[in-house]
Coordinates of N, CA and C in Angstrom, one line a residue:
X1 N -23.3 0.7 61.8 CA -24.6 0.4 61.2 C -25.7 1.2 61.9
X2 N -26.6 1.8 60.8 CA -27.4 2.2 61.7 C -28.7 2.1 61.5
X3 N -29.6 2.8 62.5 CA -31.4 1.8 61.9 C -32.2 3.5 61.7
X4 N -31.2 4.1 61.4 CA -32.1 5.6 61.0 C -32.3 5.4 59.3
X5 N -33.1 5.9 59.1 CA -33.6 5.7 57.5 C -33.9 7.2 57.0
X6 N -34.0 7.5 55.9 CA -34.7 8.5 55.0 C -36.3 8.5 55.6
X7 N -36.3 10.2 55.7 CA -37.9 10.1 56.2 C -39.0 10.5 55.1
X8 N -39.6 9.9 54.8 CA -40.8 9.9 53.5 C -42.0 9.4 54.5
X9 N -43.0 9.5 53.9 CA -44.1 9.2 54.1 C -44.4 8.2 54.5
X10 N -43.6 7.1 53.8 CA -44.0 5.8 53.8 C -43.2 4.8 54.9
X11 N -41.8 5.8 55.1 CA -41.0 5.7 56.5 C -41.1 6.1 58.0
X12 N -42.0 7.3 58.1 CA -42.3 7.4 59.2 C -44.0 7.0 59.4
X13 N -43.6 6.7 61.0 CA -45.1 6.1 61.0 C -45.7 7.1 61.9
X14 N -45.4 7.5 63.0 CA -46.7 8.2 63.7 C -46.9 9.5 62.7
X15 N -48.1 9.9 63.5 CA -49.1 10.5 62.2 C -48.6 12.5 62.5
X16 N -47.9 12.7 63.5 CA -47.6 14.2 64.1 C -46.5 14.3 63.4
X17 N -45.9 13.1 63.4 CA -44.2 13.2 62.8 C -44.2 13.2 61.1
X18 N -45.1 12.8 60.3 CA -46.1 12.3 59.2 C -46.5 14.1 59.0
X19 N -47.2 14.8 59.8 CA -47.3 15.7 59.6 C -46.1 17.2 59.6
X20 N -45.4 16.6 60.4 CA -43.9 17.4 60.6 C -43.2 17.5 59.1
X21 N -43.1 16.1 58.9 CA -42.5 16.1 58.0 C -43.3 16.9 56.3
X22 N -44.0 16.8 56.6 CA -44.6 17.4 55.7 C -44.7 19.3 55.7
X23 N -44.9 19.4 57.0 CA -44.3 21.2 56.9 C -43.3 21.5 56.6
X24 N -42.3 20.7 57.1 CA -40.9 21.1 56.8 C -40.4 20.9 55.0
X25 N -41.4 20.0 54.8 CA -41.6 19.5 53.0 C -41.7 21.0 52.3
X26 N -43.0 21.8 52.8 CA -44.3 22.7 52.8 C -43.1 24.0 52.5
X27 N -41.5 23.9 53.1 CA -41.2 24.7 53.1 C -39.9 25.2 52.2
X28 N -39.7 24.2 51.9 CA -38.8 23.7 50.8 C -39.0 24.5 49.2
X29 N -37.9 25.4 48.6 CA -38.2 25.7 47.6 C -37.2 25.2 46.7
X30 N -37.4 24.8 45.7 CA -36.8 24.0 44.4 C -36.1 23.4 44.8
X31 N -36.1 22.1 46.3 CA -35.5 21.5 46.4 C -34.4 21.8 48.2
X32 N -34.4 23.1 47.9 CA -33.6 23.8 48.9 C -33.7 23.6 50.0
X33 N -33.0 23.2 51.2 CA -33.1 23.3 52.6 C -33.9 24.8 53.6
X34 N -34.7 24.4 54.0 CA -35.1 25.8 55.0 C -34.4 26.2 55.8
X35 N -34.4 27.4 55.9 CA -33.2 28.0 57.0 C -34.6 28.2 58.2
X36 N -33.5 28.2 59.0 CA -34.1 28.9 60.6 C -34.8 29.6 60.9
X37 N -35.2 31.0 59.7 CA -35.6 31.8 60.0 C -37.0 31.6 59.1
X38 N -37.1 30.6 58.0 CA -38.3 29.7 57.7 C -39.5 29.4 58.8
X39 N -38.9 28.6 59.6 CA -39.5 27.9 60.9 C -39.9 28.9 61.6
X40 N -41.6 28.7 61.7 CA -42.1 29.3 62.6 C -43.3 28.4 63.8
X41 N -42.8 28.6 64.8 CA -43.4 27.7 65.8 C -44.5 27.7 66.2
X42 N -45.7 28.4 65.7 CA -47.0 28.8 65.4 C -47.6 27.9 64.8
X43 N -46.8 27.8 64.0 CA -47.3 26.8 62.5 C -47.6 25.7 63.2
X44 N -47.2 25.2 64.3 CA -47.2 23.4 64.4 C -47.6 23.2 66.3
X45 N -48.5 23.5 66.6 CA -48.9 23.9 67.7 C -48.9 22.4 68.5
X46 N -49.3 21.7 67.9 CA -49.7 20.2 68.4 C -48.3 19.5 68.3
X47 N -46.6 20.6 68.1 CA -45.9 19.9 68.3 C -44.6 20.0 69.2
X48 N -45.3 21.6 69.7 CA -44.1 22.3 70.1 C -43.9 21.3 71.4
X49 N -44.0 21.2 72.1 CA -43.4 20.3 73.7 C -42.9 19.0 73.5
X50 N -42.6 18.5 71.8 CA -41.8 17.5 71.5 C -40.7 17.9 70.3
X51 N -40.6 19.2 70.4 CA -39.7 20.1 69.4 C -38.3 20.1 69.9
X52 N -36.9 19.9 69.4 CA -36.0 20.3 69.7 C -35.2 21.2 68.5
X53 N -34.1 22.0 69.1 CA -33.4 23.0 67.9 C -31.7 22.4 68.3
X54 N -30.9 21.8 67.3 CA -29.8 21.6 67.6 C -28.9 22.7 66.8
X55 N -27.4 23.3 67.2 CA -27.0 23.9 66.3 C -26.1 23.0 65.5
X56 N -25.8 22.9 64.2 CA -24.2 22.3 63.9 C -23.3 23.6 63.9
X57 N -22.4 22.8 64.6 CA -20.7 23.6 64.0 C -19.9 22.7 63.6
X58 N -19.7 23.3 62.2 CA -18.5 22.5 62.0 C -16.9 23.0 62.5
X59 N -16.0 21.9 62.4 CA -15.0 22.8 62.6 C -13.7 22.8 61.6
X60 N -14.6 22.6 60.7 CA -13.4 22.6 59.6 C -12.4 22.1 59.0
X61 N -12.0 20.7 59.8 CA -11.6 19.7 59.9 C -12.3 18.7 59.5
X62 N -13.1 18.4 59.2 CA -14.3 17.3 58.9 C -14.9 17.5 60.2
X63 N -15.0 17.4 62.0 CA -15.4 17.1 62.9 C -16.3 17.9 62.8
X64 N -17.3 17.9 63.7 CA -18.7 18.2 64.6 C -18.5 18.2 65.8
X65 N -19.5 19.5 65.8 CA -20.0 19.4 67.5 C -21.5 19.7 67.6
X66 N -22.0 19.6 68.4 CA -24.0 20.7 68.2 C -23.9 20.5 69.5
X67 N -24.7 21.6 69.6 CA -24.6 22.5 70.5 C -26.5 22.3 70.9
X68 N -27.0 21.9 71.8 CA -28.5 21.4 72.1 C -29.2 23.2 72.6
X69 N -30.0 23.9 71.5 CA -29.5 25.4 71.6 C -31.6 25.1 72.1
X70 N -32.5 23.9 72.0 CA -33.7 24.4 72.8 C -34.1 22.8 72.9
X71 N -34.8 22.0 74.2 CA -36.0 21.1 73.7 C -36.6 21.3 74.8
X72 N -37.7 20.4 73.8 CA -38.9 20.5 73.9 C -39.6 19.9 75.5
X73 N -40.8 20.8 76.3 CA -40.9 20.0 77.8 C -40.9 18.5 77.5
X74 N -41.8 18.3 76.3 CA -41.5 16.9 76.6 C -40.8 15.9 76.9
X75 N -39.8 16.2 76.1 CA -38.2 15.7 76.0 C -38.3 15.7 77.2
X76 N -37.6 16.8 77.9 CA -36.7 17.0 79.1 C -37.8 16.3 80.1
X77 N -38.7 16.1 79.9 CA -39.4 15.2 81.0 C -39.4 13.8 81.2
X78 N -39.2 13.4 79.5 CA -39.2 12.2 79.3 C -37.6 11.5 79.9
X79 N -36.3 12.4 79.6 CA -34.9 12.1 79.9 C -35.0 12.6 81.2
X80 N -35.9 13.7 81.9 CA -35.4 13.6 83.4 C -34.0 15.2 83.6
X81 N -33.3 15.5 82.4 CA -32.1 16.7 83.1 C -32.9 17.4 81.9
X82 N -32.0 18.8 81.8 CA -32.6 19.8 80.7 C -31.0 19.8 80.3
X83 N -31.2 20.1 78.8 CA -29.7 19.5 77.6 C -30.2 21.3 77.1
X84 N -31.0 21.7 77.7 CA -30.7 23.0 76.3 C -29.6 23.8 77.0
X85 N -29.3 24.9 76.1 CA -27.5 25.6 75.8 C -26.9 24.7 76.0
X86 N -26.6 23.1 76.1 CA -25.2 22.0 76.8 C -25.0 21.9 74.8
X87 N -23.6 21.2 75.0 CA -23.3 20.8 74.2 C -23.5 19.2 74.3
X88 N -23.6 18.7 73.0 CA -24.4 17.2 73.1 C -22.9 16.6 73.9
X89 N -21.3 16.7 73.2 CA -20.3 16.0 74.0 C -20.4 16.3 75.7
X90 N -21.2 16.9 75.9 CA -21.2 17.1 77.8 C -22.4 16.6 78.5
X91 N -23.1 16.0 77.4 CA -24.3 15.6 78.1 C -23.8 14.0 78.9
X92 N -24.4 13.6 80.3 CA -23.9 12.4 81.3 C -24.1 11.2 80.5
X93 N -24.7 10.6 79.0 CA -24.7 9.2 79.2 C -23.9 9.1 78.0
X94 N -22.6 8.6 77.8 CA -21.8 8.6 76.6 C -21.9 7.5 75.6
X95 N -22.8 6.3 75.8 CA -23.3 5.8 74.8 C -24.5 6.4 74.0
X96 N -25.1 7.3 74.9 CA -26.3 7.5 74.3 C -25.7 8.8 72.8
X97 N -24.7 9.6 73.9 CA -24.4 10.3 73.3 C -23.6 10.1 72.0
X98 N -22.8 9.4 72.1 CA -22.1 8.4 70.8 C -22.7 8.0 69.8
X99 N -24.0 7.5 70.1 CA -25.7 7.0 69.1 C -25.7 8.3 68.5
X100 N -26.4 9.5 68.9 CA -26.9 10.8 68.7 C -26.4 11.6 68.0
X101 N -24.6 11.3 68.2 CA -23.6 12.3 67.1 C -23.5 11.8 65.9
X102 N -23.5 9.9 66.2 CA -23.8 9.3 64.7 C -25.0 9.8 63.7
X103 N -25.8 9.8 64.5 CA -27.4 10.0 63.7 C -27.1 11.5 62.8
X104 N -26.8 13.0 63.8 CA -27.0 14.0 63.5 C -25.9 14.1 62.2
X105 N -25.0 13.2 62.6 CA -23.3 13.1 61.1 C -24.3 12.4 59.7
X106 N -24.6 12.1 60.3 CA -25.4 11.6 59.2 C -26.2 12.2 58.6
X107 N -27.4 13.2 59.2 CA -28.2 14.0 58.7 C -27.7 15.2 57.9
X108 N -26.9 15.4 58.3 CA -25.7 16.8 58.0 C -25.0 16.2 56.7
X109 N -24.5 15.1 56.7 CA -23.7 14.9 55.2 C -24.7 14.6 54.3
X110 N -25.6 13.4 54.7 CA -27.2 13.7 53.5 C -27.5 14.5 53.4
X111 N -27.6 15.7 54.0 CA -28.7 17.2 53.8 C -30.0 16.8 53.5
X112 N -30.6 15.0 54.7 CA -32.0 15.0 54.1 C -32.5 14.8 55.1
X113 N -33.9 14.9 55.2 CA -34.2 14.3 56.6 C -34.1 12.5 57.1
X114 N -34.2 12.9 58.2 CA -34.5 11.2 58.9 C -34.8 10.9 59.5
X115 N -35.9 9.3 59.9 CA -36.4 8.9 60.8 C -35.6 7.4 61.4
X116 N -36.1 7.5 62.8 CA -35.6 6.6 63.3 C -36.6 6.3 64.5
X117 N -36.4 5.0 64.8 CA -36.7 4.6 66.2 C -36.4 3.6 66.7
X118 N -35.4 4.0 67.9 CA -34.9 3.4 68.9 C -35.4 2.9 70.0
X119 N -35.0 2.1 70.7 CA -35.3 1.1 71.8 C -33.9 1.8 72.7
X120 N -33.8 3.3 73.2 CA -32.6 3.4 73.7 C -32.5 2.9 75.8
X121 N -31.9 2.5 75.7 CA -31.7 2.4 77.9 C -30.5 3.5 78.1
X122 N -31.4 4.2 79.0 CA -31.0 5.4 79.5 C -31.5 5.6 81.2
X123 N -29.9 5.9 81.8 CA -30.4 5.8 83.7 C -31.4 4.9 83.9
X124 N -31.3 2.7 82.9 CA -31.5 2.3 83.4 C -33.2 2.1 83.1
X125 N -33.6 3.2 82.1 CA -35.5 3.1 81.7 C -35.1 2.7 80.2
X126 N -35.8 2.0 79.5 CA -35.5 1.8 78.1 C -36.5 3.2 77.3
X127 N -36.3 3.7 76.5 CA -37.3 4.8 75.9 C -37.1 4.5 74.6
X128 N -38.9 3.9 74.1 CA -39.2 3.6 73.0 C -39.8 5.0 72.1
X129 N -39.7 5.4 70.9 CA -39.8 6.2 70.5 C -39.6 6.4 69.6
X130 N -40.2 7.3 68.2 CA -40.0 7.6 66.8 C -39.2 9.4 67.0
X131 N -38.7 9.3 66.4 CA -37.5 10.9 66.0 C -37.4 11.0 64.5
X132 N -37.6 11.9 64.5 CA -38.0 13.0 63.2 C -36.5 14.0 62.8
X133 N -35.7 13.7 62.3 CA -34.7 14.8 62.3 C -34.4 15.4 61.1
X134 N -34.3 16.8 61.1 CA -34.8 17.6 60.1 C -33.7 18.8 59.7
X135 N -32.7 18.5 58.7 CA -32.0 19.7 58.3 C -32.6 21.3 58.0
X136 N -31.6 21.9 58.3 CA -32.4 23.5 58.4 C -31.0 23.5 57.9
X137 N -30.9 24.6 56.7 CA -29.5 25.5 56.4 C -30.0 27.0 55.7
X138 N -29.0 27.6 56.6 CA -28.8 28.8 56.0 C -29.2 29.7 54.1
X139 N -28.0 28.5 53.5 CA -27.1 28.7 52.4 C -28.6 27.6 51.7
X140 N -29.4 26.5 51.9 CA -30.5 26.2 51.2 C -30.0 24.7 51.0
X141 N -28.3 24.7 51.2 CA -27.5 23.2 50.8 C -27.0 22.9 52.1
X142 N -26.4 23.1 53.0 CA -25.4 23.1 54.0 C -26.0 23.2 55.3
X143 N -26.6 22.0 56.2 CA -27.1 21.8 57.6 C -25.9 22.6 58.4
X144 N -26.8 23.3 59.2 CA -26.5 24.7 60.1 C -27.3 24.5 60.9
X145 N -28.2 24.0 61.5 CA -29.5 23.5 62.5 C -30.0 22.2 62.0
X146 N -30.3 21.6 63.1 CA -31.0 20.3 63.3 C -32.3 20.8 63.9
X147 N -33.9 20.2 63.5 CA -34.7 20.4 64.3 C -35.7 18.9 64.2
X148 N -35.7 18.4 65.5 CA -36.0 17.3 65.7 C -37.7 16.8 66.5
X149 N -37.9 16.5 66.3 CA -39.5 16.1 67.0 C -39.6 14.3 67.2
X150 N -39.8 14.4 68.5 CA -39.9 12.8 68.9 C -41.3 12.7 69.1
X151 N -42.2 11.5 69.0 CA -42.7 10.6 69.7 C -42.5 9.8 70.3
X152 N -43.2 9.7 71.8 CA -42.5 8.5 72.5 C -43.8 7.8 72.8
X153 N -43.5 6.8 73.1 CA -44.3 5.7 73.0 C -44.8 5.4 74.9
X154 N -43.5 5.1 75.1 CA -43.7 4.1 76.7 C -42.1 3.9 77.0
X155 N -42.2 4.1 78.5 CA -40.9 3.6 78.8 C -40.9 2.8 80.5
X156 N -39.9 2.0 80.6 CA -40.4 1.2 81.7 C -39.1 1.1 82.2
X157 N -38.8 0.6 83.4 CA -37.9 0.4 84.6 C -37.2 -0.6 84.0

């Protein structure tokens, strides 16, 4: 079960993520997923240091892997290690990471975006926070990049 939803307007609530979603909308032609080379990090200034870029691989098999290929300072300040080049299976907290692969399987077979927010405990701090996750494909149909933007709210001992 999960508590990630379809991100629309009326689904996400903070107003950066509200705006996110709507460039990534902005870039959409006849429906089609934005590739990579779409995204330009200029465009969204007020969001880069809560930006992340995940890769998918598939492997052909049905399975996944992504590969954490940039995030954002904020992230990495808020979790405390730096995840970029790691592969998400090698990152230290394996529930969290268990959560994370669910979410991203998910975003990759919809090919839509989605919002969520979790209440996750991590090393022990709980981190409340809204996530934005955002298909990118090559091919216009087929997630090939995840690019994600969180808000966080507060996190406590």
């Amino acid at each position: 079960m999960t508590n990630q939803l379809p991100a629309t307007l009326d689904t996400v609530s903070q107003p950066r993520l509200r705006r996110m979603l709507g460039y990534w909308e902005g870039l959409r032609r006849d429906g089609a997923l934005p590739a990579r080379a779409d995204i330009d990090p200029l465009d969204f200034p007020w969001m880069l240091g809560s930006v992340s870029l995940v890769e998918v691989h598939d492997s052909g098999n049905g399975t996944r892997r992504y590969r954490v290929r940039l995030v954002g300072t904020n992230t990495t300040e808020r979790f405390g290690y730096e995840t970029g080049g790691r592969w998400l299976d090698e990152l230290p907290e394996p529930d969290y990471v268990e959560h994370i692969t669910t979410m991203f399987d998910e975003v990759v077979r919809l090919a839509c975006p989605m919002v969520e927010r979790p209440d996750m405990m991590i090393d022990g701090r709980i981190y409340n926070y809204e996530v934005l996750r955002l298909p990118l494909g090559n091919d216009g149909a087929h997630p090939d990049m995840l690019l994600l933007a969180a808000d966080f709210f507060d996190s406590s001992v």
